[in-house]
Amino acid sequence: MNRINFERFFKTEKQKQFSTDFFKNAEEYETWDDIDFSSDKEFDGEQTFTIKAEDMKAYAEGVLDDNALMNDEKYAQKSPYRSLVPHPIFMTQIAFWCIGTQGRGNWIRTPGARNPGQDFEFHEPFRVGETIHIKMRPYDRYIKRGKYYLKYKTDFYNQKDVKKATWILTLILPRTKADIKKFVQGVRGLDA
Amino acid sequence: MTKTTFGSVQAGQELAPFTKKVNQEIFWKYAVASFDYNPVHNDPEWVKTAQPFKVPYTVAHGMMTMSFMTSVVTSWAYPAALTITKISTKFTKPVAPGWTVKCTGVISEKHVIAKGKNYVVVDLKAENQDGEVLAVGQAEVLFPD
């Protein structure tokens, strides 16, 4: 996928650092078959996310939302919020960053995955300057109409361990590593 | 900033729609904004054969459609200093490049609990230019009064 020049869109430091190649090591991603549901133990994301104004503004710009509270720091500072307000789905950027490439939850990067819908719960708004870490655990796994659904419960905390938000992250996945390998090779690896 | 009280809103009230025409360039920009570089959204050559959605073209990120739907709520709630507490969506049809995505919201429920705990439920829908439903969802919005 590196044939696509994403660099022309980069504006933030994190965008310059994040790997755009979801094929790289894709056969190492966790699969539907791999997930261990025998324990409720939570596990940490691969890295933390320190929120900068440029991160929030980049997300709002990416979803074509020109709300001044999300895009204009001076305007937001004069509002009752006193600082930039993130677009609620900004959590997506935090999640992909924190989950990373090597650790648990990297199945969200799977080529061939499909998004059936998502559930977000917000406890406190994210603020510029906070450092966010995530804790994940397997939540559900099921087969419906021949499709393999996987859900993780992902909680977002700041540096003071205040829970900011929860995402029940759901995808329809290729079932096995062999299926992912097909997708990497450009062959459909799904039956349904 | 606007003043919107719990007493002033009614079930059945429609929020202002959020409408955007999307294309591959917008998918790429969203990939950069979200860090979701899945090839199904970004790689027109790969998707011709891989076809996760059984179509030979890229489709929009579901999270972008969800974001558009959410913007119906933020455009109303943020200027009034209301708090969005929950958002859920289900995607019913993948969004193709060139489509126009129109997102709408209607206040469907008014939960009268107590000062500081009163909230409304907003039913959300995304449709394309032909009126085909792309996604449905709900948001909960908490009022301070």
Tab-separated table of C-alpha atoms in Angstrom:
chain	number	residue	atom	x	y	z
A	1	MET	CA	0.000	0.000	0.000
A	2	ASN	CA	3.020	2.248	0.095
A	3	ARG	CA	2.248	3.050	-3.556
A	4	ILE	CA	-0.134	5.688	-2.149
A	5	ASN	CA	1.525	8.955	-1.172
A	6	PHE	CA	-0.019	9.781	2.171
A	7	GLU	CA	2.847	12.063	3.160
A	8	ARG	CA	1.360	14.964	1.233
A	9	PHE	CA	-1.445	15.054	3.826
A	10	PHE	CA	0.724	14.895	6.954
A	11	LYS	CA	0.373	17.833	9.338
A	12	THR	CA	1.098	16.481	12.823
A	13	GLU	CA	4.115	14.907	14.431
A	14	LYS	CA	2.250	11.664	15.084
A	15	GLN	CA	1.137	11.419	11.465
A	16	LYS	CA	4.782	11.537	10.413
A	17	GLN	CA	5.677	8.760	12.851
A	18	PHE	CA	2.783	6.329	12.339
A	19	SER	CA	3.239	3.378	9.994
A	20	THR	CA	0.856	3.625	7.045
A	21	ASP	CA	1.542	0.079	5.881
A	22	PHE	CA	-1.142	-2.237	7.240
A	23	PHE	CA	0.235	-5.117	5.133
A	24	LYS	CA	3.550	-5.129	6.974
A	25	ASN	CA	3.600	-8.084	9.384
A	26	ALA	CA	-0.140	-8.577	8.744
A	27	GLU	CA	0.243	-12.329	9.088
A	28	GLU	CA	1.339	-11.690	12.676
A	29	TYR	CA	-1.876	-9.877	13.583
A	30	GLU	CA	-4.178	-11.581	16.052
A	31	THR	CA	-6.981	-13.440	14.306
A	32	TRP	CA	-10.530	-14.335	15.284
A	33	ASP	CA	-9.315	-17.838	16.057
A	34	ASP	CA	-6.413	-16.627	18.224
A	35	ILE	CA	-8.216	-14.621	20.869
A	36	ASP	CA	-8.055	-16.060	24.385
A	37	PHE	CA	-11.341	-15.601	26.232
A	38	SER	CA	-10.356	-17.744	29.209
A	39	SER	CA	-9.329	-14.727	31.301
A	40	ASP	CA	-10.920	-11.331	31.992
A	41	LYS	CA	-7.486	-9.840	32.561
A	42	GLU	CA	-6.985	-6.445	30.937
A	43	PHE	CA	-3.914	-5.648	28.916
A	44	ASP	CA	-2.263	-2.362	28.046
A	45	GLY	CA	-1.892	-0.740	24.663
A	46	GLU	CA	1.511	-0.620	23.041
A	47	GLN	CA	2.022	3.111	23.604
A	48	THR	CA	0.509	6.221	25.175
A	49	PHE	CA	-0.948	9.237	23.365
A	50	THR	CA	-0.153	12.743	24.604
A	51	ILE	CA	-2.864	14.961	23.167
A	52	LYS	CA	-1.740	18.021	21.250
A	53	ALA	CA	-4.029	20.650	19.775
A	54	GLU	CA	-2.807	19.645	16.333
A	55	ASP	CA	-4.098	16.094	16.898
A	56	MET	CA	-7.625	17.250	17.712
A	57	LYS	CA	-7.671	19.753	14.858
A	58	ALA	CA	-6.382	17.146	12.397
A	59	TYR	CA	-9.247	14.820	13.292
A	60	ALA	CA	-11.890	17.541	12.903
A	61	GLU	CA	-10.383	18.491	9.556
A	62	GLY	CA	-10.358	14.832	8.482
A	63	VAL	CA	-14.099	14.546	9.096
A	64	LEU	CA	-14.805	17.856	7.344
A	65	ASP	CA	-16.207	19.441	10.504
A	66	ASP	CA	-15.443	23.155	10.715
A	67	ASN	CA	-16.943	23.661	14.173
A	68	ALA	CA	-14.817	26.456	15.694
A	69	LEU	CA	-14.805	24.725	19.088
A	70	MET	CA	-12.851	21.874	17.487
A	71	ASN	CA	-10.646	23.904	15.164
A	72	ASP	CA	-9.962	27.384	16.572
A	73	GLU	CA	-7.984	27.474	19.815
A	74	LYS	CA	-8.591	31.181	20.442
A	75	TYR	CA	-12.333	30.810	19.940
A	76	ALA	CA	-12.444	27.732	22.160
A	77	GLN	CA	-10.463	29.464	24.919
A	78	LYS	CA	-13.123	32.178	25.096
A	79	SER	CA	-15.939	29.612	25.243
A	80	PRO	CA	-17.258	27.922	28.407
A	81	TYR	CA	-15.026	24.947	27.499
A	82	ARG	CA	-11.864	27.124	27.919
A	83	SER	CA	-9.969	24.934	25.442
A	84	LEU	CA	-10.381	22.971	22.235
A	85	VAL	CA	-13.126	20.358	22.309
A	86	PRO	CA	-12.425	17.122	20.442
A	87	HIS	CA	-14.764	15.616	17.920
A	88	PRO	CA	-16.162	12.643	19.891
A	89	ILE	CA	-14.869	10.104	17.360
A	90	PHE	CA	-11.334	11.518	17.823
A	91	MET	CA	-10.992	8.416	20.021
A	92	THR	CA	-10.354	6.490	16.806
A	93	GLN	CA	-7.037	8.278	16.321
A	94	ILE	CA	-6.053	7.607	19.935
A	95	ALA	CA	-6.997	3.933	19.685
A	96	PHE	CA	-5.035	3.165	16.525
A	97	TRP	CA	-2.019	4.971	17.965
A	98	CYS	CA	-2.162	3.274	21.359
A	99	ILE	CA	-2.840	-0.243	20.083
A	100	GLY	CA	0.143	0.029	17.765
A	101	THR	CA	1.388	-2.773	15.559
A	102	GLN	CA	2.940	-5.566	17.610
A	103	GLY	CA	0.747	-6.085	20.645
A	104	ARG	CA	-2.692	-7.309	21.583
A	105	GLY	CA	-5.567	-5.742	19.703
A	106	ASN	CA	-3.567	-5.309	16.512
A	107	TRP	CA	-6.379	-7.147	14.709
A	108	ILE	CA	-7.952	-3.711	14.152
A	109	ARG	CA	-5.352	-3.288	11.383
A	110	THR	CA	-6.337	-6.484	9.558
A	111	PRO	CA	-6.617	-6.177	5.769
A	112	GLY	CA	-10.073	-7.488	4.873
A	113	ALA	CA	-11.692	-6.481	8.171
A	114	ARG	CA	-15.144	-4.919	7.974
A	115	ASN	CA	-16.791	-2.477	10.372
A	116	PRO	CA	-20.371	-3.448	11.304
A	117	GLY	CA	-20.941	-0.591	13.786
A	118	GLN	CA	-19.494	0.757	17.015
A	119	ASP	CA	-20.456	1.779	20.537
A	120	PHE	CA	-18.820	4.683	22.398
A	121	GLU	CA	-19.389	5.917	25.917
A	122	PHE	CA	-17.911	9.221	27.108
A	123	HIS	CA	-17.135	9.832	30.763
A	124	GLU	CA	-15.043	13.023	30.562
A	125	PRO	CA	-13.893	15.022	27.541
A	126	PHE	CA	-10.333	14.582	26.344
A	127	ARG	CA	-8.160	17.663	26.910
A	128	VAL	CA	-5.041	18.969	25.238
A	129	GLY	CA	-2.024	18.044	27.382
A	130	GLU	CA	-3.440	14.798	28.745
A	131	THR	CA	-1.521	11.587	28.222
A	132	ILE	CA	-3.926	8.786	27.398
A	133	HIS	CA	-3.367	5.090	27.915
A	134	ILE	CA	-5.772	2.284	27.100
A	135	LYS	CA	-6.727	-0.980	28.706
A	136	MET	CA	-8.352	-3.673	26.595
A	137	ARG	CA	-9.930	-7.044	27.124
A	138	PRO	CA	-11.762	-9.498	24.898
A	139	TYR	CA	-15.493	-8.791	25.172
A	140	ASP	CA	-17.334	-11.068	22.743
A	141	ARG	CA	-16.816	-13.306	19.755
A	142	TYR	CA	-19.576	-14.772	17.638
A	143	ILE	CA	-20.613	-16.018	14.214
A	144	LYS	CA	-23.634	-14.460	12.544
A	145	ARG	CA	-24.760	-15.243	9.012
A	146	GLY	CA	-21.361	-16.767	8.306
A	147	LYS	CA	-19.438	-13.690	9.466
A	148	TYR	CA	-16.927	-13.729	12.295
A	149	TYR	CA	-17.464	-10.884	14.767
A	150	LEU	CA	-14.927	-9.881	17.411
A	151	LYS	CA	-15.430	-7.301	20.154
A	152	TYR	CA	-12.918	-5.792	22.568
A	153	LYS	CA	-13.823	-3.500	25.446
A	154	THR	CA	-11.327	-0.657	25.382
A	155	ASP	CA	-11.146	1.874	28.213
A	156	PHE	CA	-9.271	5.161	27.853
A	157	TYR	CA	-7.588	6.705	30.904
A	158	ASN	CA	-5.571	9.867	31.411
A	159	GLN	CA	-2.267	10.142	33.267
A	160	LYS	CA	-4.150	10.345	36.580
A	161	ASP	CA	-5.994	7.112	35.794
A	162	VAL	CA	-9.275	8.967	35.329
A	163	LYS	CA	-11.449	6.974	32.940
A	164	LYS	CA	-12.256	9.219	30.005
A	165	ALA	CA	-14.161	6.951	27.634
A	166	THR	CA	-15.052	3.389	26.682
A	167	TRP	CA	-15.221	1.894	23.209
A	168	ILE	CA	-16.761	-1.489	22.513
A	169	LEU	CA	-14.664	-2.067	19.427
A	170	THR	CA	-16.230	-4.437	16.907
A	171	LEU	CA	-15.024	-5.798	13.585
A	172	ILE	CA	-15.898	-8.623	11.233
A	173	LEU	CA	-12.598	-10.406	10.655
A	174	PRO	CA	-10.986	-12.974	8.442
A	175	ARG	CA	-11.028	-16.039	10.668
A	176	THR	CA	-7.509	-17.434	10.304
A	177	LYS	CA	-3.974	-16.392	9.423
A	178	ALA	CA	-4.425	-18.202	6.107
A	179	ASP	CA	-7.425	-15.971	5.374
A	180	ILE	CA	-5.404	-12.852	6.194
A	181	LYS	CA	-2.620	-14.111	3.947
A	182	LYS	CA	-5.108	-14.317	1.081
A	183	PHE	CA	-6.120	-10.709	1.645
A	184	VAL	CA	-2.499	-9.592	1.756
A	185	GLN	CA	-2.095	-11.247	-1.634
A	186	GLY	CA	-5.179	-9.436	-2.931
A	187	VAL	CA	-7.469	-12.470	-2.795
A	188	ARG	CA	-10.785	-12.396	-0.956
A	189	GLY	CA	-10.342	-14.376	2.290
A	190	LEU	CA	-13.948	-14.459	3.436
A	191	ASP	CA	-16.829	-16.815	2.765
A	192	ALA	CA	-19.615	-14.373	3.686
B	1	MET	CA	-22.676	29.990	22.323
B	2	THR	CA	-26.413	29.262	22.353
B	3	LYS	CA	-28.845	28.652	25.183
B	4	THR	CA	-30.726	25.370	24.942
B	5	THR	CA	-32.613	24.183	28.005
B	6	PHE	CA	-34.031	20.743	28.687
B	7	GLY	CA	-37.467	22.293	28.866
B	8	SER	CA	-37.121	23.798	25.412
B	9	VAL	CA	-36.485	20.552	23.528
B	10	GLN	CA	-39.208	18.173	22.406
B	11	ALA	CA	-39.343	14.606	21.128
B	12	GLY	CA	-39.699	14.767	17.375
B	13	GLN	CA	-37.452	17.818	17.057
B	14	GLU	CA	-35.159	17.567	14.050
B	15	LEU	CA	-31.527	18.654	14.223
B	16	ALA	CA	-29.781	20.352	11.318
B	17	PRO	CA	-28.452	17.786	8.820
B	18	PHE	CA	-24.743	17.311	8.105
B	19	THR	CA	-24.117	16.567	4.434
B	20	LYS	CA	-20.837	15.846	2.653
B	21	LYS	CA	-19.880	14.551	-0.779
B	22	VAL	CA	-17.001	12.100	-0.445
B	23	ASN	CA	-14.292	10.874	-2.784
B	24	GLN	CA	-11.012	8.951	-2.662
B	25	GLU	CA	-9.049	12.044	-1.674
B	26	ILE	CA	-11.317	12.451	1.357
B	27	PHE	CA	-10.853	8.756	2.253
B	28	TRP	CA	-7.070	9.237	2.173
B	29	LYS	CA	-7.261	12.372	4.308
B	30	TYR	CA	-9.436	10.519	6.807
B	31	ALA	CA	-6.940	7.655	6.904
B	32	VAL	CA	-4.243	10.144	7.877
B	33	ALA	CA	-6.495	11.803	10.463
B	34	SER	CA	-7.561	8.540	12.095
B	35	PHE	CA	-4.476	6.329	11.503
B	36	ASP	CA	-6.780	3.770	9.859
B	37	TYR	CA	-4.801	2.817	6.756
B	38	ASN	CA	-6.804	-0.294	5.980
B	39	PRO	CA	-6.469	-0.923	2.226
B	40	VAL	CA	-10.203	-1.411	1.783
B	41	HIS	CA	-10.515	2.366	2.149
B	42	ASN	CA	-7.271	3.441	0.576
B	43	ASP	CA	-6.007	1.143	-2.142
B	44	PRO	CA	-8.121	1.153	-5.342
B	45	GLU	CA	-5.868	-1.440	-7.013
B	46	TRP	CA	-5.906	-3.956	-4.137
B	47	VAL	CA	-9.642	-3.764	-3.634
B	48	LYS	CA	-10.367	-4.685	-7.271
B	49	THR	CA	-9.517	-8.288	-6.427
B	50	ALA	CA	-9.637	-8.499	-2.617
B	51	GLN	CA	-13.214	-7.099	-2.345
B	52	PRO	CA	-13.921	-7.452	1.397
B	53	PHE	CA	-17.335	-5.853	0.791
B	54	LYS	CA	-17.873	-7.782	-2.470
B	55	VAL	CA	-17.418	-4.585	-4.483
B	56	PRO	CA	-14.343	-3.774	-6.615
B	57	TYR	CA	-13.884	-0.230	-5.335
B	58	THR	CA	-12.783	1.362	-2.085
B	59	VAL	CA	-15.379	2.277	0.509
B	60	ALA	CA	-15.412	5.019	3.119
B	61	HIS	CA	-14.230	4.309	6.637
B	62	GLY	CA	-17.214	3.430	8.795
B	63	MET	CA	-15.686	5.699	11.410
B	64	MET	CA	-15.862	8.604	8.986
B	65	THR	CA	-19.566	7.977	8.397
B	66	MET	CA	-20.002	7.662	12.162
B	67	SER	CA	-18.152	10.951	12.576
B	68	PHE	CA	-20.468	12.669	10.081
B	69	MET	CA	-23.465	11.308	12.016
B	70	THR	CA	-21.930	12.523	15.257
B	71	SER	CA	-21.409	15.984	13.801
B	72	VAL	CA	-25.200	16.324	13.565
B	73	VAL	CA	-25.183	16.121	17.347
B	74	THR	CA	-22.050	18.166	18.085
B	75	SER	CA	-23.236	21.014	15.835
B	76	TRP	CA	-26.277	21.295	18.091
B	77	ALA	CA	-24.921	20.229	21.469
B	78	TYR	CA	-21.446	21.770	21.649
B	79	PRO	CA	-22.474	25.428	21.187
B	80	ALA	CA	-25.120	24.879	23.870
B	81	ALA	CA	-22.579	23.296	26.258
B	82	LEU	CA	-24.512	20.019	26.353
B	83	THR	CA	-22.645	16.781	27.024
B	84	ILE	CA	-22.655	13.819	24.655
B	85	THR	CA	-22.453	10.667	26.775
B	86	LYS	CA	-23.049	7.807	24.320
B	87	ILE	CA	-22.978	7.185	20.599
B	88	SER	CA	-23.684	3.930	18.812
B	89	THR	CA	-23.999	3.097	15.139
B	90	LYS	CA	-24.723	0.210	12.827
B	91	PHE	CA	-23.537	0.376	9.249
B	92	THR	CA	-25.941	-1.003	6.681
B	93	LYS	CA	-24.323	-0.205	3.333
B	94	PRO	CA	-20.728	0.691	2.454
B	95	VAL	CA	-20.164	4.212	1.112
B	96	ALA	CA	-18.672	4.487	-2.373
B	97	PRO	CA	-16.453	7.309	-3.660
B	98	GLY	CA	-18.538	10.004	-5.320
B	99	TRP	CA	-21.555	9.540	-3.084
B	100	THR	CA	-23.180	12.281	-1.047
B	101	VAL	CA	-23.695	11.317	2.586
B	102	LYS	CA	-26.576	13.093	4.300
B	103	CYS	CA	-26.791	12.606	8.063
B	104	THR	CA	-29.881	13.533	10.020
B	105	GLY	CA	-30.941	13.450	13.654
B	106	VAL	CA	-34.262	13.498	15.452
B	107	ILE	CA	-34.778	13.738	19.208
B	108	SER	CA	-36.691	10.537	19.884
B	109	GLU	CA	-36.763	10.284	23.672
B	110	LYS	CA	-36.721	12.794	26.518
B	111	HIS	CA	-35.597	11.260	29.812
B	112	VAL	CA	-36.837	13.317	32.735
B	113	ILE	CA	-34.682	12.190	35.669
B	114	ALA	CA	-33.401	15.068	37.811
B	115	LYS	CA	-31.497	18.315	37.417
B	116	GLY	CA	-28.104	17.468	35.969
B	117	LYS	CA	-29.235	13.971	34.940
B	118	ASN	CA	-31.884	14.786	32.345
B	119	TYR	CA	-31.004	13.605	28.879
B	120	VAL	CA	-32.366	13.077	25.393
B	121	VAL	CA	-31.835	10.322	22.862
B	122	VAL	CA	-31.172	11.385	19.288
B	123	ASP	CA	-31.927	8.905	16.511
B	124	LEU	CA	-29.351	9.238	13.746
B	125	LYS	CA	-29.420	8.149	10.128
B	126	ALA	CA	-27.044	8.422	7.193
B	127	GLU	CA	-28.362	8.168	3.628
B	128	ASN	CA	-26.830	8.516	0.210
B	129	GLN	CA	-28.021	10.752	-2.623
B	130	ASP	CA	-30.585	8.114	-3.640
B	131	GLY	CA	-32.085	7.821	-0.168
B	132	GLU	CA	-30.449	4.461	0.533
B	133	VAL	CA	-29.754	4.001	4.243
B	134	LEU	CA	-26.024	3.759	4.953
B	135	ALA	CA	-26.085	3.678	8.734
B	136	VAL	CA	-28.344	4.175	11.721
B	137	GLY	CA	-27.434	5.089	15.253
B	138	GLN	CA	-28.295	6.772	18.495
B	139	ALA	CA	-26.676	9.380	20.709
B	140	GLU	CA	-27.459	10.379	24.269
B	141	VAL	CA	-27.078	14.015	25.265
B	142	LEU	CA	-27.021	15.166	28.896
B	143	PHE	CA	-28.425	18.532	29.967
B	144	PRO	CA	-27.074	20.573	32.870
B	145	ASP	CA	-30.574	21.737	33.882
